[in-house]
XYZ file of C-alpha atoms in Angstrom:
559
model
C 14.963 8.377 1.413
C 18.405 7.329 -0.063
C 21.168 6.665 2.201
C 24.554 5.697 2.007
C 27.303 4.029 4.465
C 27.863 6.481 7.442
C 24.825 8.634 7.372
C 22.203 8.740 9.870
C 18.568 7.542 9.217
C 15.886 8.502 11.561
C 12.810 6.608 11.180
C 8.988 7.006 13.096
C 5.611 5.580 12.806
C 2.379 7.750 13.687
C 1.087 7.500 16.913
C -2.095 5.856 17.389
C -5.015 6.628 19.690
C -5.207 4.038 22.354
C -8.727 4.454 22.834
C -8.900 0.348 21.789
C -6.330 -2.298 21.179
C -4.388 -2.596 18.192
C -5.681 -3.625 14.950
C -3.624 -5.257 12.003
C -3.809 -1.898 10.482
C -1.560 -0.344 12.779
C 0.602 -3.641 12.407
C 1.010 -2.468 8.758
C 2.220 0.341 9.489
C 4.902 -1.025 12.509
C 6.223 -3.963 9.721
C 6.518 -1.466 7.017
C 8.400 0.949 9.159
C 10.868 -2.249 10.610
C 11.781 -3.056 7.272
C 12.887 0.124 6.384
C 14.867 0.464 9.686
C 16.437 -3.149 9.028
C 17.328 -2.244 5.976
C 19.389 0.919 6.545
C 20.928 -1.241 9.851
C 22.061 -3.306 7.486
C 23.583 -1.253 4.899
C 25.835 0.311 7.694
C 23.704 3.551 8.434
C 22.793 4.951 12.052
C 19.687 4.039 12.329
C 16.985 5.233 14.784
C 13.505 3.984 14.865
C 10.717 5.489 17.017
C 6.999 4.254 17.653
C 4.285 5.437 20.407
C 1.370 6.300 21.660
C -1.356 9.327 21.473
C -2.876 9.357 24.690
C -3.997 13.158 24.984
C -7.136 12.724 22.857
C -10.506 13.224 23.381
C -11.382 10.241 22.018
C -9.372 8.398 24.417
C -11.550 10.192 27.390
C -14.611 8.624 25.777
C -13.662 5.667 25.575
C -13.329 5.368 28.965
C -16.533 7.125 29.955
C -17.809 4.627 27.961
C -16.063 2.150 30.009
C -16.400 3.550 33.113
C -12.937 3.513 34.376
C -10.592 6.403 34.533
C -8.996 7.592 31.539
C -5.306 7.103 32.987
C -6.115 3.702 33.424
C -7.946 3.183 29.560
C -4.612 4.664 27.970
C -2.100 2.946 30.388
C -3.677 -0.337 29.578
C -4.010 0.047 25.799
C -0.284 1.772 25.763
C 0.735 -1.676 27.038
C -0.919 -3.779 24.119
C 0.488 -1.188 21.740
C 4.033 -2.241 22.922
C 3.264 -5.788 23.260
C 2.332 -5.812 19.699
C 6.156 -4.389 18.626
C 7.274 -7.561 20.870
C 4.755 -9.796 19.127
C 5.798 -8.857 15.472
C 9.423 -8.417 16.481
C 9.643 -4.862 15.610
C 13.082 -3.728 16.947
C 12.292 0.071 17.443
C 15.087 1.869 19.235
C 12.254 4.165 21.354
C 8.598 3.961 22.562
C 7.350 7.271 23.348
C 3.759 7.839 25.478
C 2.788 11.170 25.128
C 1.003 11.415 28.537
C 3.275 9.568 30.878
C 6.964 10.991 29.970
C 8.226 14.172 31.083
C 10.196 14.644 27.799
C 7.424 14.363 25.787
C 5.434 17.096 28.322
C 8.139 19.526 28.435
C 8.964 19.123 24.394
C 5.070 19.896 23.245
C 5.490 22.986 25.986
C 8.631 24.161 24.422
C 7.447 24.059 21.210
C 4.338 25.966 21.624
C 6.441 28.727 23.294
C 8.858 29.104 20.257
C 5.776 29.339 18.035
C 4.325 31.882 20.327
C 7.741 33.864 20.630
C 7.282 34.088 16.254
C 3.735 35.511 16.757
C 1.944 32.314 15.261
C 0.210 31.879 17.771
C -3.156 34.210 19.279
C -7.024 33.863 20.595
C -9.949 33.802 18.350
C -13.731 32.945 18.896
C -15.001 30.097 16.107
C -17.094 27.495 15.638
C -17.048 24.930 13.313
C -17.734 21.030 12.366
C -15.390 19.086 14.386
C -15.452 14.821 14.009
C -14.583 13.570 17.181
C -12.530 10.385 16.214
C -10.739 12.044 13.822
C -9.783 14.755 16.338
C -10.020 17.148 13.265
C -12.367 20.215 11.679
C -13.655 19.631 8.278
C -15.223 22.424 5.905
C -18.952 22.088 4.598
C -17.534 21.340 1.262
C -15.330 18.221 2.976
C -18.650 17.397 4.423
C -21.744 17.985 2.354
C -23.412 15.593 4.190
C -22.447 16.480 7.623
C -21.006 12.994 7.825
C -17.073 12.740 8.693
C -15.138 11.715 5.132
C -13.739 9.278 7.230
C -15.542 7.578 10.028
C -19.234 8.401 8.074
C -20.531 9.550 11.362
C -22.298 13.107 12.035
C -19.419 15.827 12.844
C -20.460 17.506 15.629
C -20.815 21.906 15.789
C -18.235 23.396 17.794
C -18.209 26.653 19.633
C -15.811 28.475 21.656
C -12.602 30.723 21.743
C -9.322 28.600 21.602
C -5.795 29.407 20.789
C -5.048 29.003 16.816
C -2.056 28.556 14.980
C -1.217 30.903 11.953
C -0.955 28.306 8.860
C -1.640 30.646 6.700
C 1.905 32.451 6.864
C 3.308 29.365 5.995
C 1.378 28.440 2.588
C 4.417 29.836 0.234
C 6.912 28.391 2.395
C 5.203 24.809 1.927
C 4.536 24.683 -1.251
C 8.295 25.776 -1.959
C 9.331 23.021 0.382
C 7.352 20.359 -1.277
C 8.046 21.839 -4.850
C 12.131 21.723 -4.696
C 12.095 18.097 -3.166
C 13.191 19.322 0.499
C 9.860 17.710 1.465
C 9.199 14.649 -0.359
C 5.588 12.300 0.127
C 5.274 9.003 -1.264
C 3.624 8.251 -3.563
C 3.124 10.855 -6.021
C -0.903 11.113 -6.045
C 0.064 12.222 -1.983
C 2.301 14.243 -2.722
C -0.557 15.941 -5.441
C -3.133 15.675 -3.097
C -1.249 18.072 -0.728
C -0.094 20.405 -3.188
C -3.844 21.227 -3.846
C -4.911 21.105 -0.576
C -2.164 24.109 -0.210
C -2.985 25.759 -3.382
C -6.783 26.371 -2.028
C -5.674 28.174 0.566
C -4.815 27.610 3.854
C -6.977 28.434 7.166
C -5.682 29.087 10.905
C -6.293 26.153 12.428
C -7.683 25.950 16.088
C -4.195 24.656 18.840
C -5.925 23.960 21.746
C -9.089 23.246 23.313
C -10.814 24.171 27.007
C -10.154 22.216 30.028
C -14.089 22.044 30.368
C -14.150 20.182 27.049
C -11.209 18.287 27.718
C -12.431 16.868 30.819
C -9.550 17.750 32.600
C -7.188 15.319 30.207
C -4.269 17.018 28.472
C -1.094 19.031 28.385
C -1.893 22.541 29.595
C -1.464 25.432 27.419
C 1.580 27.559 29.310
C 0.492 30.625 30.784
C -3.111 29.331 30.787
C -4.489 26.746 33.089
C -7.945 27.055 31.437
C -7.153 25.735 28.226
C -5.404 22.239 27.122
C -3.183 21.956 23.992
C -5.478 20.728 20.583
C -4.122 16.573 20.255
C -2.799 17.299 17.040
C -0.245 19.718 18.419
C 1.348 17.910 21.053
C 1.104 14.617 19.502
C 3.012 15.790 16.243
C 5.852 17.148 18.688
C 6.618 13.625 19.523
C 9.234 13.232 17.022
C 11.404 15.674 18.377
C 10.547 15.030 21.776
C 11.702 11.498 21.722
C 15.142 13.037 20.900
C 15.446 15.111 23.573
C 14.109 18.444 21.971
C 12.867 19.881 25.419
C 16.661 19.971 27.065
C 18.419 20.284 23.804
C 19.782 16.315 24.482
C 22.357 14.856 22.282
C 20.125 12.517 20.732
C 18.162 15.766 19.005
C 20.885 17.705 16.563
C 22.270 13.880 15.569
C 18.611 12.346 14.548
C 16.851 15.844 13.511
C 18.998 18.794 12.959
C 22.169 17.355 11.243
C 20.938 14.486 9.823
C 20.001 14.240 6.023
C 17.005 11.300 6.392
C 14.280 12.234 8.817
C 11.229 9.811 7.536
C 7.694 9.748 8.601
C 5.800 6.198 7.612
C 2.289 7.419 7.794
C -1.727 6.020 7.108
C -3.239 8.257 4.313
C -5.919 9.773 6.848
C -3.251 11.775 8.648
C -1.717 13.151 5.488
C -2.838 16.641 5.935
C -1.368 16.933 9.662
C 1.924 15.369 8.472
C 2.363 17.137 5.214
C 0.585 20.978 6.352
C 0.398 20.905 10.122
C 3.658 20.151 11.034
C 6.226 21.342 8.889
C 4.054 24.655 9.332
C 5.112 24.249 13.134
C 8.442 23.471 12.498
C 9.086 25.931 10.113
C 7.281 28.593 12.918
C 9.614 27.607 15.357
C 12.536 27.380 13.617
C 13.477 23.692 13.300
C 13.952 21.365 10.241
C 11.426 19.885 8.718
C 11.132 15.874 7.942
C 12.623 15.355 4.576
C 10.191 12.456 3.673
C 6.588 11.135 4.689
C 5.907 7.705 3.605
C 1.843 7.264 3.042
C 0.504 3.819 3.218
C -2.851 2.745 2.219
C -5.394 1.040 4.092
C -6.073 -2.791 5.338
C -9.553 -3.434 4.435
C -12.064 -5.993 4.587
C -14.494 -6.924 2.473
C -13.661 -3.452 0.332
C -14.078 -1.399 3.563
C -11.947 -0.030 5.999
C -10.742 -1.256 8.888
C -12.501 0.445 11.836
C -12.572 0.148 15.543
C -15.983 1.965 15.173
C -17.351 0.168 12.233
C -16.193 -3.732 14.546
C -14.801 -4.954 11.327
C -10.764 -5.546 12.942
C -8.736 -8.089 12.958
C -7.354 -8.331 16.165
C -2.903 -8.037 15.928
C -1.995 -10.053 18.909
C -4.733 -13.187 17.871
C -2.996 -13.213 13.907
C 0.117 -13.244 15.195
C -0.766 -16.259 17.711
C -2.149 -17.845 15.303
C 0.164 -17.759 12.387
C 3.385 -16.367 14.128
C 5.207 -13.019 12.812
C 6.746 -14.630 9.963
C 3.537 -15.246 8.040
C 2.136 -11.908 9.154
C 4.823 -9.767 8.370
C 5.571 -11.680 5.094
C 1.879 -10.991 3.841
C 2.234 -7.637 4.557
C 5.647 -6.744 2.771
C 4.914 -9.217 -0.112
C 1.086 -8.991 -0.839
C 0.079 -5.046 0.076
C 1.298 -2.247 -1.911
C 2.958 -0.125 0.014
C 1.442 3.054 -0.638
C -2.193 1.060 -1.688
C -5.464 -0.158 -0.171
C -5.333 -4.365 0.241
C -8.321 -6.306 1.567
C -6.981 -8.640 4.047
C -8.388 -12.727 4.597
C -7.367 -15.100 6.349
C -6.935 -17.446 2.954
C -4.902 -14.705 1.082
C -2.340 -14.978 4.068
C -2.467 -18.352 3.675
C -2.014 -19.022 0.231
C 0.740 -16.308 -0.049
C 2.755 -18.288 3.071
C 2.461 -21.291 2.074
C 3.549 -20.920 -2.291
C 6.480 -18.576 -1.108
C 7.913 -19.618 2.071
C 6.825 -23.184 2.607
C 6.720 -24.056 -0.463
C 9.732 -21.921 -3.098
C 11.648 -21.081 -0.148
C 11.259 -24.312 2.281
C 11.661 -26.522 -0.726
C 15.629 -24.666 -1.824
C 16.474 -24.746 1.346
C 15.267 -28.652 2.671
C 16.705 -30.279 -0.876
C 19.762 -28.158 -0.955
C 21.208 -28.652 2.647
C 20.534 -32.470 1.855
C 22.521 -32.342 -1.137
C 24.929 -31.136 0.655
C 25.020 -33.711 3.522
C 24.888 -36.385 1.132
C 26.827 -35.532 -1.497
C 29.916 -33.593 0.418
C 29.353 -34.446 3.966
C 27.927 -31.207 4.664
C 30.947 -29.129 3.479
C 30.541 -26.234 0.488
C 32.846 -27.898 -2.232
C 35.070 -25.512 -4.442
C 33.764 -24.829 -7.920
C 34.871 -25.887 -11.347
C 34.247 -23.811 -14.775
C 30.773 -21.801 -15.238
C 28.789 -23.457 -17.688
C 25.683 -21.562 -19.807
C 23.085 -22.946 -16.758
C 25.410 -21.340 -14.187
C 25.825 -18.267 -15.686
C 22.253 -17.463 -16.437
C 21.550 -18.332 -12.288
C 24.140 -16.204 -11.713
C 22.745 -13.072 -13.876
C 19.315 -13.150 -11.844
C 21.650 -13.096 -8.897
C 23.799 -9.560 -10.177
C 21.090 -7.734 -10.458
C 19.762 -8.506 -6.997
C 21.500 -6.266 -4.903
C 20.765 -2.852 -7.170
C 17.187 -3.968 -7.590
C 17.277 -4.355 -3.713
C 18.902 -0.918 -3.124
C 16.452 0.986 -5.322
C 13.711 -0.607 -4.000
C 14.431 0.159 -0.466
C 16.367 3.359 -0.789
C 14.917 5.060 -3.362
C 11.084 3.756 -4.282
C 10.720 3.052 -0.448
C 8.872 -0.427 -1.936
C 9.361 -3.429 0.026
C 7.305 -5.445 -1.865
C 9.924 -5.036 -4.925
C 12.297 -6.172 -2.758
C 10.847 -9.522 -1.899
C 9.734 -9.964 -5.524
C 13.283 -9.446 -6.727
C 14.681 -11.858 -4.069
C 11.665 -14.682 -4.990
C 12.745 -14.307 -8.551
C 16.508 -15.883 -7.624
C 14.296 -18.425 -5.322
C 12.490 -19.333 -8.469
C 15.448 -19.440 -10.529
C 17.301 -21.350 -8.032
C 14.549 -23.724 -7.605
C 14.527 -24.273 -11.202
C 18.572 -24.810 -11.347
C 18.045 -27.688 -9.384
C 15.618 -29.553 -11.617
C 18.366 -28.299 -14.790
C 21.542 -29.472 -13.201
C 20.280 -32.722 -12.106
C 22.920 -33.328 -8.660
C 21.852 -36.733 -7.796
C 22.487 -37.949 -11.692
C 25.624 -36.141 -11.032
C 26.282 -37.905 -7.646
C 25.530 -41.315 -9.543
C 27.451 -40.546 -12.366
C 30.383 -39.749 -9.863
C 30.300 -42.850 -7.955
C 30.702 -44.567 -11.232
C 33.907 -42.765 -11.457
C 33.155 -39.509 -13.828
C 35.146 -37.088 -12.847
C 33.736 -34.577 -14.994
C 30.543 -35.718 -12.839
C 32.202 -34.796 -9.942
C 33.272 -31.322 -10.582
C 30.094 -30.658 -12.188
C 28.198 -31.497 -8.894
C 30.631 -29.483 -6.948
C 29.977 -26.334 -9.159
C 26.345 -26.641 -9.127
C 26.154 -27.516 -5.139
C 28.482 -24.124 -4.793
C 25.884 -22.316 -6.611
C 23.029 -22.896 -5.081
C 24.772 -22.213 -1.265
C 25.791 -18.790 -2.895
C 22.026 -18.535 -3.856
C 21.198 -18.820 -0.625
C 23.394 -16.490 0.526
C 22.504 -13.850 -1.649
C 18.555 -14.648 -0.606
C 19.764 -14.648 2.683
C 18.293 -10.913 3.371
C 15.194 -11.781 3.746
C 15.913 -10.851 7.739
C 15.301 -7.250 6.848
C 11.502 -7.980 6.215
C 11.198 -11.610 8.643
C 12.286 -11.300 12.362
C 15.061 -13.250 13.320
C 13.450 -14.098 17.283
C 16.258 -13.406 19.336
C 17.210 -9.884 17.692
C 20.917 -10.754 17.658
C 20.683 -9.532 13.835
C 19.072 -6.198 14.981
C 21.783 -5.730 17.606
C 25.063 -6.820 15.327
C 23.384 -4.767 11.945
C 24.080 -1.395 13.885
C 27.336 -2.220 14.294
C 28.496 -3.794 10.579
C 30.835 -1.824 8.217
C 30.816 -1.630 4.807
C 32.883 -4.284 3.775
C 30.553 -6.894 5.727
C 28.026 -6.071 3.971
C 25.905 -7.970 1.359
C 24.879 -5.104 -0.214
C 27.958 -3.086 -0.507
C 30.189 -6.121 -1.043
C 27.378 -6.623 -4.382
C 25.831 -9.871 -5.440
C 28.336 -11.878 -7.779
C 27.348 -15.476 -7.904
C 30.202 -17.711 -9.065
C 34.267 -18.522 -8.612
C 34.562 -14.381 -8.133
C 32.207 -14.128 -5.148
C 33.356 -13.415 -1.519
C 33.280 -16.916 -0.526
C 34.125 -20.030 1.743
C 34.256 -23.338 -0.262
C 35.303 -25.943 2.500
C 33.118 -24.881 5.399
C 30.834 -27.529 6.962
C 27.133 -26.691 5.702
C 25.740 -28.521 8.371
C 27.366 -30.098 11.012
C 24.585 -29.436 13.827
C 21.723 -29.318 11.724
C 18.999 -30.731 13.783
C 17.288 -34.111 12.225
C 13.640 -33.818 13.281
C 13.036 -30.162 12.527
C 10.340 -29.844 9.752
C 11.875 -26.539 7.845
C 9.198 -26.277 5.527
C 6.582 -25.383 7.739
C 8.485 -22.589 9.620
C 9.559 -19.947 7.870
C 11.759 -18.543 10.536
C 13.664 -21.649 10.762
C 14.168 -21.606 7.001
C 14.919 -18.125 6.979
C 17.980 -18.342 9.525
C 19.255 -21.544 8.065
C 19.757 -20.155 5.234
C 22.305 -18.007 6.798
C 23.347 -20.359 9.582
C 23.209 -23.706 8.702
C 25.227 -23.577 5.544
C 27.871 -20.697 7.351
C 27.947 -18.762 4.636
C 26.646 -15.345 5.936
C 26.885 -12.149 3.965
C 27.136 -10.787 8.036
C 30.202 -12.252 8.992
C 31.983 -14.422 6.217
C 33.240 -17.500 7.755
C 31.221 -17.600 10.455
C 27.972 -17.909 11.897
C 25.044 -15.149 10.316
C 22.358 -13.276 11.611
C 19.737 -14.936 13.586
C 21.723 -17.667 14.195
C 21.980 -17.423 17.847
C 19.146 -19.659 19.658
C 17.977 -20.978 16.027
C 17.893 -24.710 16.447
């Protein structure tokens, strides 16, 4: 999903069934997606990021038979915790779309189904078949041999009736074509295989709607008939487009879909076959763009097995985050799981991942070099002497930073190489230190070595532009207030860490002779809290990549 200065980026998560409260699965999948989103913020693109709710599923109506309260009520209350969670893990989506409660949404999935009915995709048909209710999907005999769904291993249930189906099967050339030439990319590659053959077999009209009877009332009616609801999948893929407007033709809908180049699903791997087949099928029937790029993410498991509402092996979102806060949680998530991969998830792994990185390599920079720097120079960033061979090798991990950081993100879609490549300069930098010695260098000086003194000056310099360059770290850790989401949509270019490029040294964009820490607060512990570290590595030494001079993301409200 490459981007570059000036174009538009739309971004979306799936939307989950709020039949239960959120799980650090779907967490996952809301950090992943805010990373991206801060990312292309921050490299100057327009950037719009959309999450949700599915609330027209049948699975949501048993859940609250099960409950015994009314199904508006079951969705309306786990819609809520859905959005609290975005608040808990400071996800700074632009939208939040509820696909039984907005007009927009109701009006889209109706619009929609017309234009596929105006291209004749769309007609009556008796069948029955296997149907898993959770999944909210049909599965063949040879997906099931055991009558078991692939997914939730319980019995799939035999459907009968006549419903309205969809004609996939026009559309089989015109995917594979699609996915083939690169105008629909999936990440990772074994996805993007796993669809091609799923194509290749042959595709099957799939079944668009279900009756009222069956649907217990709950759904958005089929126009023109009042006896049948639209099938989930339908109206809950059309949310994409609906956020933007799509029913009323709104402005937000040819700037974030039609005329713009990056339109980028972040999906689990369950839903592949909707996201991949399903939808560009319906796009392509009604005449709209497709996405140009579905993101697949693996699983959270535990103990090797999937995370399941059904199997009552989750990890509750909102009681992690309470417990360790959203930088730990987010952290483990960009730095530990594979992005496209299965992880098991402990308690100790997050932990032990927190506590090396962020307590420890990053809390330790920060704590030792922000005290150099009050007592050595008063808390001012000194001007630089020569480069010597120590220097120079600090300052080659820090070159390549900014490319391996821009790959990473815009073209492998891999967080997790991003933080890696940004831990190896905390490494390095961490190791500077113990090379260039600054408090022999500070003793040395007060004996009256002036080649002391410069020395210390060039290595203190250093290691503030170290921390500079590390400073983007934001795009994967919240800064609390959001002022960094709110400024990032408005940077240029030229403000930019990333587009200025990461030169450590006397040739960097720089400001030797600012204070580093004139209000730094004395009984703080950084080490312990990563956000605080995080920000101060932008704030407290004013050396932001945001706003040179001045005061950097996240800085408002940090002390």
């Amino acid at each position: 999903m490459t981007t570059t200065f000036g174009h538009r980026f739309y971004i979306t998560t799936s939307i989950p069934y709020v039949n239960a409260a959120p799980h650090i699965g779907h967490a996952l999948e809301y950090v992943q997606t805010d990373a991206f989103a801060r990312y292309h913020r921050l490299i100057g693109a327009d950037t719009r990021f959309l999450a949700g709710t599915d609330e027209n599923s049948l699975t949501n109506v048993l859940a609250a038979e099960r409950e015994g309260v009314p199904v508006a009520d079951l969705v309306d209350r786990n819609a809520r915790a859905f959005l609290r969670l975005t608040e808990y893990l400071h996800i700074f989506n632009d939208d939040f779309i509820r696909t039984a409660a907005e007009p927009r949404h109701i009006e889209g999935a109706r619009k929609l189904w017309a234009a596929c009915d105006r291209a004749g995709d769309i007609y009556t048909r008796y069948y029955s078949g296997l149907y898993c209710v959770r999944c909210e999907q049909f599965y063949t005999e040879e997906e099931a041999p055991d009558g078991l769904c692939p997914e939730h291993h319980i019995p799939l249930e035999l459907v009968e009736e006549e419903n309205y189906f969809f004609r996939l099967s026009r559309y089989q050339d015109d995917l594979a074509r699609a996915i083939d030439s690169g105008a629909l990319r999936i990440i990772p590659e074994t996805r993007r295989n796993e669809v091609r053959a799923f194509i290749a077999r042959g595709l099957e009209d799939f079944s668009v709607s279900r009756s009222r009877t069956r649907a217990r009332g709950w759904g958005i009616a089929v126009p023109g008939d009042p006896h049948q609801v639209m099938y989930v999948w339908f109206d809950a893929l059309a949310n994409y487009i609906t956020a933007l407007g799509y029913a009323h033709d709104d402005e937000l809908y040819p700037r974030y879909w039609v005329e713009n180049p990056n339109r980028v699903h972040v999906i689990g791997k369950g839903i592949l076959r909707f996201h991949a087949v399903y939808w560009p099928a319906m796009l392509m029937s009604a005449g709209e763009p497709l996405p140009t790029t579905i993101v697949v993410h693996g699983y959270l498991t535990i103990g090797g097995e999937k995370m399941s509402k059904s199997l009552g092996n989750v990890v509750d979102a909102a009681d992690l985050t309470a417990r360790y806060g959203a930088d730990a949680v987010r952290y483990w998530m960009l730095r530990q799981v594979p992005p496209t991969q299965d992880a098991d998830y402990t308690d100790g792994k997050l932990e032990r991942r927190y506590n090396a990185d962020l307590a420890n390599d990053l809390g330790n920079l920060l704590n030792r070099t922000v005290s150099m720097f009050r007592r050595y120079r008063a808390g001012v960033v000194p001007i630089p002497g020569q480069s010597d061979a120590t220097d120079q090798d600090l300052e080659a991990v820090a070159a390549g930073l900014a490319g391996t950081i821009e790959e990473a993100m815009s073209r492998d879609d891999d967080p997790q190489v991003t933080l890696a490549a940004i831990w190896d300069l905390v490494v390095r930098a961490n190791r500077y230190v113990e090379e260039t010695v600054p408090w022999s260098l500070a003793k040395a000086e007060r004996g009256g070595d002036a080649t002391a003194a410069e020395r210390l000056d060039t290595a203190l310099y250093h290691l503030a532009e170290a921390l500079r360059l590390i400073a983007p770290v934001p795009p994967a850790l919240p800064a609390r207030d959001g002022g960094a989401h709110r400024r990032a949509d408005r940077l240029r270019a030229g403000d930019t860490f990333l587009a200025r490029g990461a030169h450590l040294g006397p040739a960097s964009t720089r400001n030797p002779g600012q204070r580093a820490a004139p209000d730094f607060p004395e009984d703080r512990g950084m080490t312990r809290d990563a956000s605080y570290v995080i920000r101060h590595a932008y704030c407290v030494l004013r050396i932001s990549p945001l706003s040179p001079g001045g005061r950097g993301a996240g800085c408002e409200g940090s002390a």
